[in-house]
mmCIF file of C-alpha atoms in Angstrom:
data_model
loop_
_atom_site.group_PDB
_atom_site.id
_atom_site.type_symbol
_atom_site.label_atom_id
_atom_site.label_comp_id
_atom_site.label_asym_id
_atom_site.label_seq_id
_atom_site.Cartn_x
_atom_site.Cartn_y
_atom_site.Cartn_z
ATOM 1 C CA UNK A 76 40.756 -137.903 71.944
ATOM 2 C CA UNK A 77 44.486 -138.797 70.723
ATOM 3 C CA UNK A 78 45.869 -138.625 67.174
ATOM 4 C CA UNK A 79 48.215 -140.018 65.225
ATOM 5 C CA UNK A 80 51.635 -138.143 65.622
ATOM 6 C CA UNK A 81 53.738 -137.008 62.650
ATOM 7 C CA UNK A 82 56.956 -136.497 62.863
ATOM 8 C CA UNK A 83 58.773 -134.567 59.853
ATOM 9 C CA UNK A 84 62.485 -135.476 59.454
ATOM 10 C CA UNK A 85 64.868 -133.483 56.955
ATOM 11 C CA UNK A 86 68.304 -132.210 56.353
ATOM 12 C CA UNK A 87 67.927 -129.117 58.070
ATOM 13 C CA UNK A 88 65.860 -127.849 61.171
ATOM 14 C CA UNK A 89 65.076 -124.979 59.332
ATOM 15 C CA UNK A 90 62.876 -126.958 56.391
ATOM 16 C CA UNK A 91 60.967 -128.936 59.390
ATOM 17 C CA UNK A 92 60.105 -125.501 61.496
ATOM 18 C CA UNK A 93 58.980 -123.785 58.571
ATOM 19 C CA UNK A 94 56.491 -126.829 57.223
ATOM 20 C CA UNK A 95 55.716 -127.372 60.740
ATOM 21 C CA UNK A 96 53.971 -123.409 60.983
ATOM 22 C CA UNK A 97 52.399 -124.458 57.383
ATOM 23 C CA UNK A 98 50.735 -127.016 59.301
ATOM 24 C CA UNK A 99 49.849 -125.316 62.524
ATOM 25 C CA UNK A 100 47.959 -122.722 60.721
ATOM 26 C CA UNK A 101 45.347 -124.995 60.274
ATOM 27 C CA UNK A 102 45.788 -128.163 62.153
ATOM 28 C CA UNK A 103 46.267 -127.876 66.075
ATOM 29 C CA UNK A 104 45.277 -130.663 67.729
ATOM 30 C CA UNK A 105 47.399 -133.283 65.956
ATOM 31 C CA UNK A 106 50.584 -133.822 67.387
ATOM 32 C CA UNK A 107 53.851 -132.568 65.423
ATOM 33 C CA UNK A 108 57.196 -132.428 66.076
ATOM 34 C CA UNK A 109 60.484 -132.447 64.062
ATOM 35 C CA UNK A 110 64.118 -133.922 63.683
ATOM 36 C CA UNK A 111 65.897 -131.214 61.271
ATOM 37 C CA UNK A 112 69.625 -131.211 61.387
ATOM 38 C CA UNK A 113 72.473 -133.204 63.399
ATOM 39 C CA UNK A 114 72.685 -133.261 67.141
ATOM 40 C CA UNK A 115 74.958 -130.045 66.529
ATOM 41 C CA UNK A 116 71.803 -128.456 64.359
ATOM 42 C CA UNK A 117 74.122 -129.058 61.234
ATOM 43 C CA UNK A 118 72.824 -130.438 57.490
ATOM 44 C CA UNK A 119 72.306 -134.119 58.067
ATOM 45 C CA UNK A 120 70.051 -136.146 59.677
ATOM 46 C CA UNK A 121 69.982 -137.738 63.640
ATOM 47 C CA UNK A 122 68.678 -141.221 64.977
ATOM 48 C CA UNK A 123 68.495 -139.871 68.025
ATOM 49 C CA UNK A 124 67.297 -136.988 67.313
ATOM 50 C CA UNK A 125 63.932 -139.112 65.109
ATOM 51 C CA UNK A 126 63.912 -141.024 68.412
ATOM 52 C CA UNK A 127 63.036 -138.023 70.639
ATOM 53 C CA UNK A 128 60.914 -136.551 68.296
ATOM 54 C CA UNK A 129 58.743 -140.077 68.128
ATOM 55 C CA UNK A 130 58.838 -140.490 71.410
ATOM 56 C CA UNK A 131 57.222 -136.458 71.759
ATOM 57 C CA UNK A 132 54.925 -137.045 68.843
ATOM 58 C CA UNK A 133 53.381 -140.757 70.027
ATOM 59 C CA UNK A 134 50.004 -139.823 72.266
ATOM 60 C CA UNK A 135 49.110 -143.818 72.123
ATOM 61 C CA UNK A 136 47.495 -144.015 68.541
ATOM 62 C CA UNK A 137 51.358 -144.364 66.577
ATOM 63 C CA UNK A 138 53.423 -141.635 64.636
ATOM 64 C CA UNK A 139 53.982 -141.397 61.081
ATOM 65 C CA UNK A 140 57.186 -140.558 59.551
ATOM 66 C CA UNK A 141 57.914 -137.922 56.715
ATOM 67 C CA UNK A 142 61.468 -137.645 55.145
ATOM 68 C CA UNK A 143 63.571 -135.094 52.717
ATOM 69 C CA UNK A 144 66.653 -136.948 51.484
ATOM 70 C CA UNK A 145 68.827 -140.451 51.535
ATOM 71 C CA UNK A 146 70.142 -140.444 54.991
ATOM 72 C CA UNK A 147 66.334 -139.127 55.937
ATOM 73 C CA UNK A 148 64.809 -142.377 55.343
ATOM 74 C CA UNK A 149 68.041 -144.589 55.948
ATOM 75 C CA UNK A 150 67.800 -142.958 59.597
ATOM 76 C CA UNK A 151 63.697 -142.857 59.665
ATOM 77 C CA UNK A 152 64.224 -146.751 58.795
ATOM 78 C CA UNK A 153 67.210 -147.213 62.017
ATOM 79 C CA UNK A 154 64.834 -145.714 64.364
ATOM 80 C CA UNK A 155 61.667 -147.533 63.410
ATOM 81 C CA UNK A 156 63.495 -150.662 63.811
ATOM 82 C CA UNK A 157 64.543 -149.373 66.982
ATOM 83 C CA UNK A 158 61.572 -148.451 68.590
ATOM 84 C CA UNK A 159 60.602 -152.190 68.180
ATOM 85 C CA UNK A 160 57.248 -150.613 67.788
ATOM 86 C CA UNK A 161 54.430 -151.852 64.754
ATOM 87 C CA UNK A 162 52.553 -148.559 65.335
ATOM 88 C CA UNK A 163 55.836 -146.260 64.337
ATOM 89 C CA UNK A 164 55.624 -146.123 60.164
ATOM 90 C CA UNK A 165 57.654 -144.506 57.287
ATOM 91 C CA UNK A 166 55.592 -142.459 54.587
ATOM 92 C CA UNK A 167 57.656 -143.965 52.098
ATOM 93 C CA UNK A 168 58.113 -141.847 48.782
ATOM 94 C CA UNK A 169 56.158 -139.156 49.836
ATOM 95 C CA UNK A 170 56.640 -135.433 49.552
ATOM 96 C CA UNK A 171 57.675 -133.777 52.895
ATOM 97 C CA UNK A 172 55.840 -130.849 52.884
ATOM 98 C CA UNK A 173 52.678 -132.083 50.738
ATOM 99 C CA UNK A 174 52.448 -135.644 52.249
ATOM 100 C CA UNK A 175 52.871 -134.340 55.853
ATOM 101 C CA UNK A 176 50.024 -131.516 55.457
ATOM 102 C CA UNK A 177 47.696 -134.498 54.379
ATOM 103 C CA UNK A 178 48.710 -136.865 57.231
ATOM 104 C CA UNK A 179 48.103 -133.891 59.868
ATOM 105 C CA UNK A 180 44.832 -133.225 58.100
ATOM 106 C CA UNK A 181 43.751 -137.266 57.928
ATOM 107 C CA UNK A 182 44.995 -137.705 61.589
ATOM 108 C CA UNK A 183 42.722 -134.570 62.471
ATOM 109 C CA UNK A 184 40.079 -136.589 61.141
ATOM 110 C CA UNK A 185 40.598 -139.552 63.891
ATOM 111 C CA UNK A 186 42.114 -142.050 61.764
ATOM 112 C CA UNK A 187 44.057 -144.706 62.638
ATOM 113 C CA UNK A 188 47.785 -144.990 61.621
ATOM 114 C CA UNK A 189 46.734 -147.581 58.703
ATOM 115 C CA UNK A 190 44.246 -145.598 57.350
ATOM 116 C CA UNK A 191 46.430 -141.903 57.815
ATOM 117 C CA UNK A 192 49.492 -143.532 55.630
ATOM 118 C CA UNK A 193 46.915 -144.952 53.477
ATOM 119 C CA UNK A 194 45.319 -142.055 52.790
ATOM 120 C CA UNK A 195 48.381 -140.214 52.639
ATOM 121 C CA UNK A 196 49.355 -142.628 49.345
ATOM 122 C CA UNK A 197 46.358 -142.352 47.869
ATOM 123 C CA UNK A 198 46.617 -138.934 47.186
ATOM 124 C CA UNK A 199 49.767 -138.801 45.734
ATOM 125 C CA UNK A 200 49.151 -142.256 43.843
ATOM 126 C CA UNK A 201 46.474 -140.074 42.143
ATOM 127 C CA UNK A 202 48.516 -137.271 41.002
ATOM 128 C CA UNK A 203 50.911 -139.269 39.285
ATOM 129 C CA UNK B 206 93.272 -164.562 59.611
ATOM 130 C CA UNK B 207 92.245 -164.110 63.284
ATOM 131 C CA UNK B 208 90.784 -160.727 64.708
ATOM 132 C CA UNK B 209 91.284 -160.062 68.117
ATOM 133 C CA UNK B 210 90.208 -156.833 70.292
ATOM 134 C CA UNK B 211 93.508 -155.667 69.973
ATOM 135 C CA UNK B 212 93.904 -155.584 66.652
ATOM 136 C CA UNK B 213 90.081 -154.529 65.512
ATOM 137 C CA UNK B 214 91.269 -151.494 67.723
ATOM 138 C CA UNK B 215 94.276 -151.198 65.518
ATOM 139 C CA UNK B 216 92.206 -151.712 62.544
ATOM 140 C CA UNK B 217 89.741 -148.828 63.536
ATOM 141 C CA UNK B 218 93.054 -146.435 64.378
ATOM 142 C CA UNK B 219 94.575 -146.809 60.956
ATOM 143 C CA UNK B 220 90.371 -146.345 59.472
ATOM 144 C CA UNK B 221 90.565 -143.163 61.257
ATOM 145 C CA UNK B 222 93.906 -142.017 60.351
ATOM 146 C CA UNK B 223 93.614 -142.561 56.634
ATOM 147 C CA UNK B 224 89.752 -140.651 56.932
ATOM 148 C CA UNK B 225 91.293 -137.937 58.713
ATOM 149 C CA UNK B 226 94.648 -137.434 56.370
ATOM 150 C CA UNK B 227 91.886 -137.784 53.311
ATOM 151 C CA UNK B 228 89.306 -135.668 54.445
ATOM 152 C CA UNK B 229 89.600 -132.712 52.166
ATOM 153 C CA UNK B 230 89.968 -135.239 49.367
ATOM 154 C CA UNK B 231 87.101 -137.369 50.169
ATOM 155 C CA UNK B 232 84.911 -133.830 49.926
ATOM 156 C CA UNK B 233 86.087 -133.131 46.520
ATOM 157 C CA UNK B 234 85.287 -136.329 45.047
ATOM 158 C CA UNK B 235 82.021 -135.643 47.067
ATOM 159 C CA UNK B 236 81.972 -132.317 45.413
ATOM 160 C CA UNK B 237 82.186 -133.847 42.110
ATOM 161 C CA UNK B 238 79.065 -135.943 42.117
ATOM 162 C CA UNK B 239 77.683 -135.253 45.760
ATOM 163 C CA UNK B 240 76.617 -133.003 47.714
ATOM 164 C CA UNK B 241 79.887 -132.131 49.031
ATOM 165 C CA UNK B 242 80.012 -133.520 53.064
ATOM 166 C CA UNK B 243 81.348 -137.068 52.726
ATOM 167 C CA UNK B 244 84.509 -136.148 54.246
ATOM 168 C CA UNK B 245 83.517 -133.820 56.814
ATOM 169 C CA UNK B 246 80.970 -136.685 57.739
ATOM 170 C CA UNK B 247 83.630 -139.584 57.769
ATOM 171 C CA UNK B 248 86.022 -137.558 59.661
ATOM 172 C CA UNK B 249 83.879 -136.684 62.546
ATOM 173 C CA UNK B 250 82.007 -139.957 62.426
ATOM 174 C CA UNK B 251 85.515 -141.938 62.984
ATOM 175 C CA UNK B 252 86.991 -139.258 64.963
ATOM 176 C CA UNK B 253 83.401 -139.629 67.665
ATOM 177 C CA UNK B 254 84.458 -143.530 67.304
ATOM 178 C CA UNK B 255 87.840 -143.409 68.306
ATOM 179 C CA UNK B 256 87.133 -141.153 71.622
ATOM 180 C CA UNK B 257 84.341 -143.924 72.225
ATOM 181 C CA UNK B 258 86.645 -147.336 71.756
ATOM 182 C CA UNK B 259 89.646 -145.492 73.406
ATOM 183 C CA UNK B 260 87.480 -144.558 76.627
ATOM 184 C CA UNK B 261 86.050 -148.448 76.625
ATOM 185 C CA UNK B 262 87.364 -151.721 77.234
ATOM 186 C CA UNK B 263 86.300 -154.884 75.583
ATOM 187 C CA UNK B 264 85.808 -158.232 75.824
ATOM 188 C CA UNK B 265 85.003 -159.162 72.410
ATOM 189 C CA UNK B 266 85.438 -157.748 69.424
ATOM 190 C CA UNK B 267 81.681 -157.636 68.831
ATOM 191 C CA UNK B 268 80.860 -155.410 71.214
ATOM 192 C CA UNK B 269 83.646 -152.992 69.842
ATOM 193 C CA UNK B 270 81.881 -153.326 66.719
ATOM 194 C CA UNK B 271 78.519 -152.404 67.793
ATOM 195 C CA UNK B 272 79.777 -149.422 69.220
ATOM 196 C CA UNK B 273 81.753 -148.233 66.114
ATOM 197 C CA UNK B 274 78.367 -148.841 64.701
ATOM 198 C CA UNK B 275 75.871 -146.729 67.129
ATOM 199 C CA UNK B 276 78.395 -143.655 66.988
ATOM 200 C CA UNK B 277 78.223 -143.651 63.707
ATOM 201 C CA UNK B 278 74.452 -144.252 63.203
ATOM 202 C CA UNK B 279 74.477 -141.308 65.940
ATOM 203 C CA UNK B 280 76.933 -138.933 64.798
ATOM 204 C CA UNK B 281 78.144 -138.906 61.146
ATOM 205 C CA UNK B 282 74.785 -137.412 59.592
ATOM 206 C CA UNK B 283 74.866 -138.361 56.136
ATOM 207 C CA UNK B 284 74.146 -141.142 54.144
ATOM 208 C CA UNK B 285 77.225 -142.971 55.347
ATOM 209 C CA UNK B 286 76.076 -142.618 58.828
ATOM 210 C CA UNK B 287 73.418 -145.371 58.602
ATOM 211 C CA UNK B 288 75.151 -147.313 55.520
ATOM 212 C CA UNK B 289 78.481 -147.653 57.950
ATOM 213 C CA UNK B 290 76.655 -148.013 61.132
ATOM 214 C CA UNK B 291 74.146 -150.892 59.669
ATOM 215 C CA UNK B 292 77.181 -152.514 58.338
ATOM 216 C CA UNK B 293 78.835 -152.658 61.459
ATOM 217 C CA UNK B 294 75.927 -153.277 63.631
ATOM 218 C CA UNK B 295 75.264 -156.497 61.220
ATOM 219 C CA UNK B 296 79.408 -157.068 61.401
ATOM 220 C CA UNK B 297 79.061 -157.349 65.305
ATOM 221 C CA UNK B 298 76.038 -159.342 65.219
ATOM 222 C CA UNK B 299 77.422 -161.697 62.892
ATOM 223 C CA UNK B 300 80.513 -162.453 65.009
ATOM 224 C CA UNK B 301 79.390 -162.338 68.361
ATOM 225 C CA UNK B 302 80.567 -165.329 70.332
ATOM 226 C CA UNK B 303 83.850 -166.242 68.812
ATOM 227 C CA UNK B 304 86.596 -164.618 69.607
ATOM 228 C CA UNK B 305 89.117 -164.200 68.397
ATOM 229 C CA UNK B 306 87.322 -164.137 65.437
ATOM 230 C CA UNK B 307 88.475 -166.465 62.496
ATOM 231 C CA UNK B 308 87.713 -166.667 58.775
ATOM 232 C CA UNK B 309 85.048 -167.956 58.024
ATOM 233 C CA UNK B 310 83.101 -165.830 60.846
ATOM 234 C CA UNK B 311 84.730 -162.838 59.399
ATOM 235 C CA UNK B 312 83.675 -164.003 56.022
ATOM 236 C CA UNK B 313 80.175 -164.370 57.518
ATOM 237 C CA UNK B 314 80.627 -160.618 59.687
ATOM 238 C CA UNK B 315 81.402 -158.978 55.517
ATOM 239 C CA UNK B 316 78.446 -161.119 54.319
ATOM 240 C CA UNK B 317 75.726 -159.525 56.638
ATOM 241 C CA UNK B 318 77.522 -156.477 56.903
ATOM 242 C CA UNK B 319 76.957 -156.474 53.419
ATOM 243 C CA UNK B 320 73.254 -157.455 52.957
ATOM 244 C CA UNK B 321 73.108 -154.744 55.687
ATOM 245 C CA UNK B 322 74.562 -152.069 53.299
ATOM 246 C CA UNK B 323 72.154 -153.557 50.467
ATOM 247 C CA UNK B 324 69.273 -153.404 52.305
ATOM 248 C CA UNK B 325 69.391 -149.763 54.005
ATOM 249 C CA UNK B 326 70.822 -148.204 50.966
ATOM 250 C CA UNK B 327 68.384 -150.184 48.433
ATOM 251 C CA UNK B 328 71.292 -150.473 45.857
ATOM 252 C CA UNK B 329 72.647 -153.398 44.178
ATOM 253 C CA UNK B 330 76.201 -153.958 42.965
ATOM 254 C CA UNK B 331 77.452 -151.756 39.455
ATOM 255 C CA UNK B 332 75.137 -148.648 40.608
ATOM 256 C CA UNK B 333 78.546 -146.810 41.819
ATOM 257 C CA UNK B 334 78.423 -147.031 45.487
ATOM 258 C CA UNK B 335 80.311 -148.278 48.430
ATOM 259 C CA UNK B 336 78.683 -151.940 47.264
ATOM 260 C CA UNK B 337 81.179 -151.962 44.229
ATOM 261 C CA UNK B 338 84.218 -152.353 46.835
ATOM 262 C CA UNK B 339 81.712 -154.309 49.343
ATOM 263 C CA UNK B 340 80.478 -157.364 46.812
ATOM 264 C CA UNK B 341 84.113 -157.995 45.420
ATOM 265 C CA UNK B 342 85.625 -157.967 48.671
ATOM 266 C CA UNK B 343 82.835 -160.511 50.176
ATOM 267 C CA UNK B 344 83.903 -162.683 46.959
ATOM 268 C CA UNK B 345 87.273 -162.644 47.913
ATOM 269 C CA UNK B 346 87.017 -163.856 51.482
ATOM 270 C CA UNK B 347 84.263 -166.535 50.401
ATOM 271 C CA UNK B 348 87.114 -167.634 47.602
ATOM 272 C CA UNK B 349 89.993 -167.218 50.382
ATOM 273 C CA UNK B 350 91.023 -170.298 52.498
ATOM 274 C CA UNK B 351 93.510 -168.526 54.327
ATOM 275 C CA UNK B 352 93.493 -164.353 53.944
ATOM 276 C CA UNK B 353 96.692 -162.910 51.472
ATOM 277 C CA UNK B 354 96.394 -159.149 53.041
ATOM 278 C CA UNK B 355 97.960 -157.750 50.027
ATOM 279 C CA UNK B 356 95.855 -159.685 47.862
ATOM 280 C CA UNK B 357 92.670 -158.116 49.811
ATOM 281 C CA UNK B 358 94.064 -154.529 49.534
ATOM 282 C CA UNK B 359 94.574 -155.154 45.734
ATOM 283 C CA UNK B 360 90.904 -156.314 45.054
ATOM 284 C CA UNK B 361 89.556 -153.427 47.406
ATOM 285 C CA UNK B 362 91.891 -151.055 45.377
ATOM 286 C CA UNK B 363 90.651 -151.811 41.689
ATOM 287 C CA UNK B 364 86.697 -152.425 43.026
ATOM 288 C CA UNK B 365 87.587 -148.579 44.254
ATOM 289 C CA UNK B 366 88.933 -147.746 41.004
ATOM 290 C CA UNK B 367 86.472 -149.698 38.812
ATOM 291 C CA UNK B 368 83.792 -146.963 39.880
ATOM 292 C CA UNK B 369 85.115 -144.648 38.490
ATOM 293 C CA UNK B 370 83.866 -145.753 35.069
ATOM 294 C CA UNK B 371 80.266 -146.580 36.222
ATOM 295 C CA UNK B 372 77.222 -144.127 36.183
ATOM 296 C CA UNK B 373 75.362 -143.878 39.441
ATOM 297 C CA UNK B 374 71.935 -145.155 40.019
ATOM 298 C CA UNK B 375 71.610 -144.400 43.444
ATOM 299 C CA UNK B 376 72.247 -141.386 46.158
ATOM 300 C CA UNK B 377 73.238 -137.993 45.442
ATOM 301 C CA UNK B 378 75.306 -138.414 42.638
ATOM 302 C CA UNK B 379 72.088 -140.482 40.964
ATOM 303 C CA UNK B 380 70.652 -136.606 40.162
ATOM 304 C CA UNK B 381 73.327 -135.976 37.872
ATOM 305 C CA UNK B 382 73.229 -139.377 35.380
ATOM 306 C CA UNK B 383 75.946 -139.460 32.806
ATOM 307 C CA UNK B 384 77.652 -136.305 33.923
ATOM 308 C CA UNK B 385 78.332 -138.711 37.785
ATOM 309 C CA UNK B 386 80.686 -140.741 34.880
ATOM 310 C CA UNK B 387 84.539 -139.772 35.132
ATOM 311 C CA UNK B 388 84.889 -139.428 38.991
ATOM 312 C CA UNK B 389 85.317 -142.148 41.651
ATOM 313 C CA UNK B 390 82.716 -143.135 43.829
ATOM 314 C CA UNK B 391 83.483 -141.526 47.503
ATOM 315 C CA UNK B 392 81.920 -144.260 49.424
ATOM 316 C CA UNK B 393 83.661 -146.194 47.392
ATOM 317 C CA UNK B 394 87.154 -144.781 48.589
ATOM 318 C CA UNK B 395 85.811 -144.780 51.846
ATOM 319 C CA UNK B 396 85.585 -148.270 51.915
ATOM 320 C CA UNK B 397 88.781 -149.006 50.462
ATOM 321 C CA UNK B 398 90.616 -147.190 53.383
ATOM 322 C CA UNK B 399 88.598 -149.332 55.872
ATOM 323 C CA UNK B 400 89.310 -152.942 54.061
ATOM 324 C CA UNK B 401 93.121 -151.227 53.151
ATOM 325 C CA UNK B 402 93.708 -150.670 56.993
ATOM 326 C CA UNK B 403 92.459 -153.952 57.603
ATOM 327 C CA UNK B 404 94.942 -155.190 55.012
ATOM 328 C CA UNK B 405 97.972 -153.570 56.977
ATOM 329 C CA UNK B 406 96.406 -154.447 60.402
ATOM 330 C CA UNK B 407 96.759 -158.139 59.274
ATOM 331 C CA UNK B 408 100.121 -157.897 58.166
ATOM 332 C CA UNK B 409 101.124 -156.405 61.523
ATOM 333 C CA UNK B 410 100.075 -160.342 62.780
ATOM 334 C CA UNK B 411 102.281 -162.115 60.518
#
């Protein structure tokens, strides 16, 4: 069976490799990939680069989008909008590390992209 | 006013010029309140647009637009990467069709281009962003029958300098409340070199 893909978008590749092996310890099946950096691997964030990585992550049941900082969503928001796709969605206000680790745990579970974001909220709704 | 190919390629040149002379000081107004990369972004963000425009040719100044905006959605990195490149993309949208383009489809391009900016960057006008040059500006070409370039450098100037006063409420400099109050905003200078060069590029015409 597919998953829901995550993809995990932040200032620097380094952030997204090292949540990525957080993940990875536990969760294997779901699909993860990551957008760290500039095209030149610098601090900053790439459309592109969340294209790629959306395009990698999406096994036919949608991706889910995880963000660090300001240009992180401004550029999460660009490439949903260019993917022209309803099953490609932003976990808006969400921790990167903490909100990802739940989606890749709800997606394990063989939710659909509604229910992982959903989900996703909920738990961090509750801490609050 | 009237914007042809020609001179929205001028207007870019003289963009890129002032970025690129500014740089360092666009990073230490950054430094102040930021985190420090405005300039570096700006510079190689204009400096990817002008290698893109100069290897093109075009038949309307839309579609130079919309490829000012997907370099810099592609290559500037920061914030300003999508805030600029929305802007623009909205910019060519908005004037796509008439060339060259007149006022009141310019007027209409700075409208979107602005919504664009408000949108994206979920900011509004006074929270000490590029939208405090942005919104005045707008206001002036709505107000403007025919387009006084000095007038439009003047208004673009004090919006800049207005900011300066103003706490931030949104990006970086957000983190750092009262302490952001004192130093310029440097998306706000940012802007004001773009709208400036436009300024001179339309006094070239006259």
């Amino acid at each position: 069976m597919s998953y829901v893909g995550l993809v995990l978008i932040s200032h620097s590749p380094k952030v997204v490799e090292g949540i990525k092996d957080i993940i990875s310890q536990v969760i294997t099946e779901v699909p993860v990939e990551t957008a760290g950096g500039t095209d030149d691997n610098e601090i900053g964030t790439s459309v592109e680069k969340i294209l790629a990585a959306i395009e990698r992550a999406d096994h036919g049941k949608g991706v889910l989008l995880f963000y660090d900082l300001g240009s992180a969503m401004m550029n999460a928001e660009i490439a949903i909008e260019m993917s022209g796709s309803n099953q490609i969605k932003v976990a808006d206000d969400i921790p990167l590390l903490e909100g990802s680790y739940v989606g890749a745990v709800e997606s394990n579970m063989g939710k659909d992209i509604n229910q992982v974001l959903e989900a996703v909220k909920t738990a961090f709704t509750k801490e609050r | 006013m009237q914007l042809t190919v020609e001179q929205t390629l001028s207007w870019l040149e003289k963009t890129n010029a002032k970025i690129q002379a500014n740089k360092e000081y666009l990073t230490s107004l950054d430094q102040a309140i930021g985190d420090g990369d405005h300039g570096i972004n700006m510079a190689r963000g204009f400096q990817e647009v002008m290698k893109k425009v100069e290897a093109a040719s075009y038949e309307s100044v839309s579609d130079v637009l919309k490829d000012v905006a997907m370099t810099l959605m592609s290559k500037v990195g920061g914030a300003s990467g999508p805030l600029y490149g929305t802007a623009f993309l909205k910019m060519s949208m908005a004037v796509k069709g008439t060339d060259p383009v007149d006022n009141p489809t310019f007027t209409k391009g700075v409208e979107e281009a602005l919504n664009g900016i408000l949108m994206r960057g979920k900011a509004e006008e006074g929270n000490k962003t590029m939208i405090d040059v942005w919104a005045p500006v707008l206001r002036f070409f709505q107000e403007s029958e025919t387009v006084d370039p000095s007038a439009l450098e003047e208004i673009a100037k004090t919006s800049m300098e207005a900011t300066k006063d103003k706490k931030a409420i949104k990006g970086r400099a957000a983190y750092l409340g009262d302490r952001s109050i004192g130093h310029l905003d440097p998306g706000s200078v940012s802007s004001f070199y773009l709208f400036q060069s436009l300024s001179e590029t339309l006094k070239e015409v006259e």
